[in-house]
Coordinates of C-alpha atoms and ligand atoms in Angstrom, one line a residue:
M1 CA 79.3 120.7 137.9
G2 CA 75.7 121.3 136.9
H3 CA 75.7 118.5 134.3
L4 CA 76.3 115.8 136.8
K5 CA 73.2 113.7 137.2
I6 CA 73.7 111.2 140.0
K7 CA 70.4 110.5 141.5
N8 CA 70.1 111.3 145.2
G9 CA 70.3 108.3 147.5
E10 CA 72.1 105.9 145.1
L11 CA 75.5 106.7 146.4
A12 CA 76.8 107.6 149.8
A13 CA 77.5 111.4 150.1
G14 CA 81.3 110.8 150.2
D15 CA 81.2 108.7 147.0
R16 CA 79.0 111.3 145.3
K17 CA 81.6 113.9 146.2
I18 CA 84.3 111.8 144.7
L19 CA 82.5 111.7 141.4
E20 CA 81.6 115.4 141.5
N21 CA 85.3 116.3 142.1
L22 CA 86.4 114.1 139.3
H23 CA 83.8 115.6 137.0
G24 CA 85.0 119.1 137.9
H25 CA 88.7 118.1 137.4
L26 CA 88.0 116.6 133.9
R27 CA 86.0 119.7 132.9
E28 CA 89.0 121.9 133.8
Q29 CA 91.5 119.7 131.9
V30 CA 89.6 120.1 128.6
H31 CA 90.8 123.8 128.4
T32 CA 94.5 122.8 128.2
F33 CA 93.9 119.7 126.0
V34 CA 95.6 120.9 122.8
G35 CA 98.3 118.3 122.0
Y36 CA 96.4 115.2 121.3
P37 CA 94.3 114.3 118.2
C38 CA 91.0 114.1 120.1
T39 CA 88.3 116.7 120.2
G40 CA 86.9 117.7 123.6
E41 CA 83.7 119.0 122.0
F42 CA 80.6 116.7 121.7
D43 CA 77.4 116.0 123.5
F44 CA 76.0 112.5 123.5
T45 CA 73.7 113.1 126.5
P46 CA 70.6 112.6 124.3
L47 CA 71.8 108.9 124.1
L48 CA 71.8 108.4 127.8
P49 CA 68.6 106.2 127.7
F50 CA 70.7 103.6 125.9
M51 CA 72.8 103.1 129.0
E52 CA 70.1 100.9 130.4
F53 CA 70.7 97.9 128.3
P54 CA 73.4 95.2 128.1
I55 CA 74.1 96.1 124.5
N56 CA 76.7 93.9 122.7
N57 CA 77.4 93.7 119.0
V58 CA 79.2 90.4 119.4
G59 CA 80.6 89.1 116.2
D60 CA 79.9 90.1 112.6
P61 CA 78.0 93.4 112.1
F62 CA 76.3 92.1 108.9
V63 CA 75.0 88.8 110.4
D64 CA 72.4 89.0 113.1
S65 CA 73.0 87.1 116.3
T66 CA 70.9 85.1 118.8
Y67 CA 72.0 87.9 121.2
R68 CA 69.4 90.4 120.2
I69 CA 70.3 93.4 122.4
H70 CA 72.5 95.0 119.8
T71 CA 72.9 98.0 117.5
R72 CA 74.0 96.2 114.3
Q73 CA 71.6 98.1 112.1
I74 CA 73.1 101.4 113.3
E75 CA 76.7 100.0 113.0
R76 CA 76.0 99.0 109.4
E77 CA 74.8 102.6 108.6
V78 CA 78.0 104.0 110.1
L79 CA 80.1 101.6 108.0
A80 CA 78.1 102.5 104.8
W81 CA 78.8 106.2 105.5
F82 CA 82.6 105.6 105.9
A83 CA 82.6 103.3 102.8
E84 CA 81.1 106.1 100.8
L85 CA 83.6 108.6 102.2
T86 CA 86.5 106.3 101.2
H87 CA 84.9 105.3 97.9
F88 CA 84.5 101.6 98.6
P89 CA 81.7 100.3 96.3
P90 CA 78.7 99.3 98.3
D91 CA 78.9 95.6 97.5
Q92 CA 82.7 95.3 97.9
Y93 CA 83.4 96.3 101.5
W94 CA 83.2 94.7 104.9
G95 CA 84.1 96.3 108.2
Y96 CA 83.2 96.9 111.8
V97 CA 83.3 99.5 114.5
T98 CA 86.5 98.9 116.5
N99 CA 87.9 100.1 119.8
G100 CA 90.1 102.6 118.0
G101 CA 92.9 103.0 115.5
T102 CA 95.2 100.3 117.1
E103 CA 92.6 97.6 116.6
G104 CA 91.7 98.7 113.1
N105 CA 95.4 98.5 112.2
L106 CA 95.8 95.2 113.8
Y107 CA 92.8 93.9 111.8
G108 CA 94.2 95.3 108.5
L109 CA 97.6 93.6 109.2
F110 CA 95.8 90.4 110.2
L111 CA 93.9 90.2 106.9
A112 CA 97.1 91.0 105.0
R113 CA 98.9 88.2 106.8
E114 CA 96.1 85.8 106.1
R115 CA 96.4 86.7 102.4
F116 CA 100.2 86.5 102.4
P117 CA 101.4 84.4 105.3
A118 CA 105.0 84.9 104.2
G119 CA 104.6 88.6 103.4
V120 CA 106.9 91.3 104.8
A121 CA 105.4 94.5 106.3
Y122 CA 106.9 97.8 105.4
Y123 CA 106.3 100.9 107.5
S124 CA 108.0 104.2 107.9
E125 CA 109.9 105.3 111.0
D126 CA 107.2 107.9 111.7
T127 CA 104.6 105.2 112.2
H128 CA 102.6 105.1 115.4
Y129 CA 104.3 103.1 118.2
S130 CA 101.4 100.6 118.4
V131 CA 102.0 99.2 114.9
Y132 CA 105.4 97.7 115.9
K133 CA 103.5 95.9 118.8
N134 CA 100.8 94.8 116.4
L135 CA 103.5 93.3 114.1
R136 CA 105.0 91.4 117.0
V137 CA 101.6 90.1 118.1
L138 CA 101.1 88.8 114.6
N139 CA 104.6 87.5 114.4
M140 CA 105.0 89.2 111.0
R141 CA 108.3 89.9 109.3
H142 CA 108.7 93.7 109.1
I143 CA 111.1 96.3 107.8
M144 CA 111.2 99.9 108.8
V145 CA 111.7 102.5 106.0
K146 CA 113.1 106.0 106.3
S147 CA 110.8 109.0 106.5
Q148 CA 111.1 112.5 105.1
P149 CA 111.2 115.5 107.5
S150 CA 107.4 116.1 106.7
G151 CA 106.7 112.7 108.1
E152 CA 105.9 111.2 104.7
I153 CA 107.7 107.9 103.8
D154 CA 111.0 108.2 101.9
Y155 CA 110.0 106.7 98.5
E156 CA 113.5 106.1 97.4
D157 CA 114.3 104.1 100.5
L158 CA 111.0 102.2 100.0
L159 CA 111.9 101.4 96.4
E160 CA 115.4 100.2 97.3
T161 CA 114.1 98.1 100.2
L162 CA 111.4 96.5 98.1
R163 CA 113.9 95.8 95.3
I164 CA 115.9 93.6 97.6
H165 CA 112.9 91.5 98.7
R166 CA 111.0 91.1 95.5
D167 CA 110.4 87.4 96.1
V168 CA 108.0 88.0 99.0
P169 CA 104.6 89.9 98.8
P170 CA 104.9 93.3 100.4
I171 CA 102.4 94.4 103.0
I172 CA 102.6 98.2 102.9
F173 CA 101.5 100.0 106.0
A174 CA 100.8 103.5 104.7
N175 CA 100.4 106.4 107.1
I176 CA 97.6 108.7 106.2
G177 CA 98.5 111.3 108.8
T178 CA 101.5 110.4 111.0
T179 CA 101.1 111.0 114.7
M180 CA 103.7 113.7 115.1
T181 CA 103.4 115.8 111.9
E182 CA 100.3 114.4 110.0
G183 CA 102.5 113.5 107.1
V184 CA 100.7 111.5 104.4
D185 CA 102.2 108.6 102.5
N186 CA 101.1 109.1 98.8
V187 CA 99.5 105.8 97.9
G188 CA 99.7 106.7 94.2
K189 CA 103.5 107.0 94.4
I190 CA 103.6 103.7 96.3
Q191 CA 101.6 102.0 93.6
E192 CA 104.0 103.4 91.0
I193 CA 107.0 101.9 92.9
L194 CA 105.2 98.5 93.0
R195 CA 104.5 98.7 89.2
K196 CA 108.1 99.7 88.5
L197 CA 109.4 96.6 90.4
A198 CA 106.7 94.4 88.6
I199 CA 105.3 93.4 92.0
A200 CA 101.8 92.1 91.4
E201 CA 100.8 90.7 94.7
F202 CA 100.7 93.1 97.7
H203 CA 98.4 94.4 100.4
I204 CA 98.1 98.1 101.2
H205 CA 96.7 99.0 104.6
C206 CA 96.1 102.7 105.4
D207 CA 96.3 104.0 108.9
A208 CA 94.1 107.1 108.6
A209 CA 93.5 107.5 112.3
L210 CA 93.0 111.2 112.3
A211 CA 93.3 112.3 108.7
G212 CA 90.6 109.8 107.6
M213 CA 88.2 112.4 108.9
T214 CA 89.9 115.5 107.5
L215 CA 91.3 114.6 104.0
P216 CA 87.9 113.7 102.5
F217 CA 86.7 117.3 103.1
Q218 CA 89.7 119.0 101.3
E219 CA 90.7 119.5 97.7
G220 CA 94.0 118.4 96.1
I221 CA 94.9 115.8 98.7
P222 CA 97.3 112.8 98.1
P223 CA 95.5 109.7 96.9
Y224 CA 94.8 107.2 99.8
D225 CA 91.3 105.6 99.5
F226 CA 89.7 102.8 97.6
R227 CA 90.3 104.6 94.3
A228 CA 94.1 104.5 94.9
G229 CA 93.9 100.7 95.1
I230 CA 94.1 100.2 98.9
D231 CA 93.0 96.9 100.5
S232 CA 92.0 98.0 104.0
I233 CA 91.8 101.2 106.1
S234 CA 91.4 102.1 109.7
I235 CA 90.0 105.5 110.9
S236 CA 89.6 106.5 114.6
G237 CA 86.2 107.7 115.8
H238 CA 87.1 109.4 119.0
K239 CA 89.6 111.7 117.3
F240 CA 88.0 114.1 114.9
I241 CA 84.4 113.1 115.5
G242 CA 84.9 112.7 119.2
S243 CA 83.6 110.2 121.7
P244 CA 83.8 109.6 125.4
I245 CA 84.7 106.0 124.6
P246 CA 87.6 105.3 122.2
C247 CA 86.3 103.8 118.9
G248 CA 87.0 103.7 115.2
I249 CA 86.1 101.8 112.1
V250 CA 88.0 99.4 109.9
L251 CA 87.0 98.7 106.3
A252 CA 88.5 96.0 103.9
K253 CA 87.7 94.4 100.7
K254 CA 84.9 91.9 101.4
H255 CA 86.3 88.8 99.9
Y256 CA 89.4 88.9 102.1
V257 CA 87.2 88.7 105.2
D258 CA 85.2 85.7 103.8
R259 CA 88.3 83.6 104.1
I260 CA 88.7 84.1 107.8
A261 CA 85.0 83.9 108.8
R262 CA 83.9 81.0 111.1
S263 CA 80.4 80.3 112.1
I264 CA 79.9 80.2 115.8
E265 CA 76.7 78.4 117.0
Y266 CA 77.0 79.8 120.6
V267 CA 76.3 83.4 119.4
G268 CA 74.6 82.5 116.2
T269 CA 76.8 84.7 114.1
L270 CA 80.1 84.8 112.3
D271 CA 83.4 85.3 114.1
T272 CA 84.9 87.8 111.7
T273 CA 86.1 90.4 114.2
L274 CA 89.1 90.5 116.5
T275 CA 87.2 90.5 119.7
G276 CA 84.1 88.5 120.6
S277 CA 82.0 90.9 122.6
R278 CA 81.9 94.3 120.9
N279 CA 80.9 97.8 121.9
G280 CA 77.3 98.6 120.8
I281 CA 77.3 102.1 122.3
T282 CA 80.1 103.6 120.2
P283 CA 78.3 102.8 116.9
L284 CA 75.4 104.9 118.3
F285 CA 77.8 107.8 119.1
L286 CA 79.3 107.7 115.6
W287 CA 75.8 107.4 114.0
Y288 CA 74.5 110.3 116.1
A289 CA 77.5 112.6 115.2
I290 CA 77.3 111.7 111.5
K291 CA 73.6 112.4 111.4
R292 CA 74.0 115.7 113.2
A293 CA 76.9 117.0 111.2
G294 CA 76.6 115.3 107.8
V295 CA 79.2 115.7 105.2
D296 CA 78.6 119.5 105.0
G297 CA 78.9 119.9 108.7
F298 CA 82.3 118.0 108.8
R299 CA 83.5 120.0 105.8
R300 CA 82.8 123.3 107.7
Q301 CA 84.5 121.9 110.8
V302 CA 87.6 120.8 108.9
G303 CA 87.7 124.2 107.1
Q304 CA 87.6 126.0 110.4
C305 CA 90.3 123.8 112.0
L306 CA 92.6 124.4 109.0
K307 CA 92.1 128.2 109.3
N308 CA 92.8 128.0 113.0
A309 CA 95.9 125.8 112.4
Q310 CA 97.3 128.4 110.0
Y311 CA 96.5 131.1 112.5
A312 CA 98.4 129.1 115.2
V313 CA 101.4 128.8 112.8
E314 CA 101.5 132.5 112.3
Q315 CA 101.1 133.4 116.0
F316 CA 103.9 131.0 116.9
R317 CA 106.2 132.5 114.3
K318 CA 105.5 136.0 115.6
I319 CA 107.1 135.0 118.9
G320 CA 110.1 133.6 117.0
L321 CA 109.2 129.9 117.0
E322 CA 109.9 127.8 113.9
A323 CA 106.3 126.5 113.6
W324 CA 105.1 124.7 110.5
R325 CA 102.4 122.3 109.3
N326 CA 101.8 120.1 106.3
P327 CA 99.4 121.7 103.7
W328 CA 96.4 119.6 104.6
A329 CA 97.2 119.2 108.3
I330 CA 95.6 120.5 111.5
T331 CA 98.8 119.5 113.4
V332 CA 101.1 122.3 114.0
V333 CA 104.7 121.3 114.8
I334 CA 106.7 123.5 117.1
P335 CA 110.0 123.2 119.1
R336 CA 109.6 121.5 122.5
P337 CA 108.2 124.2 124.8
P338 CA 109.8 125.1 128.2
A339 CA 108.9 122.8 131.1
A340 CA 106.6 125.5 132.7
V341 CA 104.4 125.4 129.6
L342 CA 104.3 121.6 129.5
K343 CA 103.2 121.6 133.1
K344 CA 100.1 123.7 132.3
W345 CA 99.2 122.5 128.8
Q346 CA 98.7 118.9 127.6
I347 CA 101.1 118.9 124.7
A348 CA 102.6 115.8 123.2
V349 CA 106.4 116.0 122.9
Y350 CA 108.9 113.9 121.0
G351 CA 112.5 114.7 121.7
E352 CA 113.1 118.3 120.7
R353 CA 109.8 118.6 118.9
A354 CA 106.2 119.0 120.0
H355 CA 102.9 119.6 118.3
V356 CA 99.6 121.1 119.0
I357 CA 96.6 119.7 117.1
I358 CA 93.8 122.2 116.2
M359 CA 90.8 120.0 116.8
P360 CA 87.3 121.4 116.6
S361 CA 87.4 122.0 120.3
V362 CA 90.5 124.1 120.2
K363 CA 89.5 127.8 119.9
I364 CA 91.4 130.9 119.0
Q365 CA 91.4 132.1 122.7
Q366 CA 93.3 128.9 123.7
I367 CA 95.8 129.3 120.9
D368 CA 96.4 133.0 122.0
E369 CA 96.8 131.9 125.6
L370 CA 99.2 129.1 124.7
V371 CA 101.3 131.4 122.5
A372 CA 101.4 134.1 125.3
D373 CA 102.5 131.4 127.9
I374 CA 105.3 130.2 125.6
A375 CA 106.5 133.7 125.0
V376 CA 106.6 134.4 128.7
A377 CA 108.3 131.1 129.5
R378 CA 110.9 131.8 126.8
Q379 CA 111.6 135.2 128.2
E380 CA 112.1 133.7 131.6
Q381 CA 114.4 131.1 130.1
A382 CA 116.4 133.8 128.4
K383 CA 116.7 135.8 131.6
T384 CA 117.9 132.8 133.6
A385 CA 120.4 131.9 130.9
A386 CA 121.7 135.6 130.9
K387 CA 122.1 135.5 134.7
L388 CA 124.1 132.3 134.5
T389 CA 126.5 133.7 131.9
A390 CA 126.8 137.3 133.3
P391 CA 129.8 138.3 135.6
R392 CA 128.8 137.8 139.2
K393 CA 128.2 140.8 141.6
N394 CA 129.6 141.0 145.1
H395 CA 127.6 142.1 148.2
S396 CA 128.2 145.8 147.5
G397 CA 126.6 145.4 144.1
I398 CA 129.9 146.0 142.4
K399 CA 130.8 143.6 139.7
S400 CA 133.6 141.5 140.9
Q401 CA 136.6 141.6 138.6
P402 CA 137.7 138.3 137.3
K403 CA 140.5 137.0 139.5
P404 CA 143.9 137.5 137.9
K405 CA 145.3 134.2 136.9
P406 CA 148.0 133.1 139.3
K407 CA 151.4 133.7 137.8
Q408 CA 153.1 130.6 136.6
R409 CA 155.7 129.7 139.1
S410 CA 158.8 128.6 137.6
K411 CA 159.6 125.1 138.6
P412 CA 162.0 124.8 141.5
Ligands
PLP1 C1 98.6 107.7 113.2 C2 98.0 107.0 114.3 N1 97.8 105.7 114.2 C3 97.2 104.9 115.2 C4 96.9 105.5 116.4 C5 96.3 104.7 117.5 O1 95.0 105.0 117.5 P1 94.1 104.7 118.8 O2 94.7 105.6 119.9 O3 92.8 105.1 118.4 O4 94.2 103.3 119.1 C6 97.2 106.9 116.6 C7 96.9 107.5 117.9 O5 97.1 108.7 118.1 C8 97.8 107.6 115.5 O6 98.1 108.9 115.7

């Protein structure tokens, strides 16, 4: 608990204790945090002096406000960095730092609906649960398309579904890393389908919550960025980069945003974002992490995570689990572990499947410990199952013979 810096005298001893206990509890939980796509490894304590101000990036990041306690200049640098990463030309993008992937996706869908009010949204069955809610919030027509076992969209089903609705512009919600398997919808193939059906008006939004920070640092990946003809993209900040406050970025073609902008005299800026008041601390976190790691640092981190993910697959297989991962993924899919394992480890489960995500904070020792725990729990499960099926013993330890079936009595 050495990191806790609550000044003496500011809180009653009992309240201080509550915070110290919570801090200790959270620190302990990081060790077993292997099932969610958020790293537990970062240190933003050098930014603590910024906690003294009522920072608020209200409204548009590119238009200064009469509310001058903001970090817009830093936010713009963060957006420029992500624009370069996703190959948006410097003069053609607009975006902002969001509260996370859900808001970025909502924004992308909002822009798409503003472009095509009668458009129909298409998304695969492996799409994150929040997207369905977003579509309902926006009151958009939507159709779910089948997925392949890898998590990638089923292109044949997409083609056939689009063919039936050729009269309305499609809004394609592409998963660039599905939640459960990190499957990536190939935007090149989606474009081919649209060409084949001679559909000229469409919007492609990419949900790159996690993989938006891993794919750019790998070779031979499926096309998904501006070069593939996308219109908007959302990437989470608290996932691969890591942050104590959820955050993300959304980028879109600039001229789509111009059509929704409204000038607001009260704050002296444009109302282009979903929320009014906006977090000005999270852009600082992202900026700090980007400056510290740089592209080379992230490339090294991603390389290490991929190596560790492959190691995890091999270790799980050694104990007889059918573990697998997509080629560019740091998500390792395994069968649902026994309850005892789920009690100790924070692992996301979905029906009979589960996954562990090898984020930068997940180390080899944790993988080894998890594999050992699963092996023990499976042995226990097997023993219990054997006991239940074995013939019962009586008190003398002698196996009781199965009772002879009562002879069939002939009917009187
Ligand atoms: C693929 C995908 N999209 C969207 C989200 C939602 O992102 P957030 O939790 O940042 O709102 C997640 C969260 O895990 C996700 O995995």
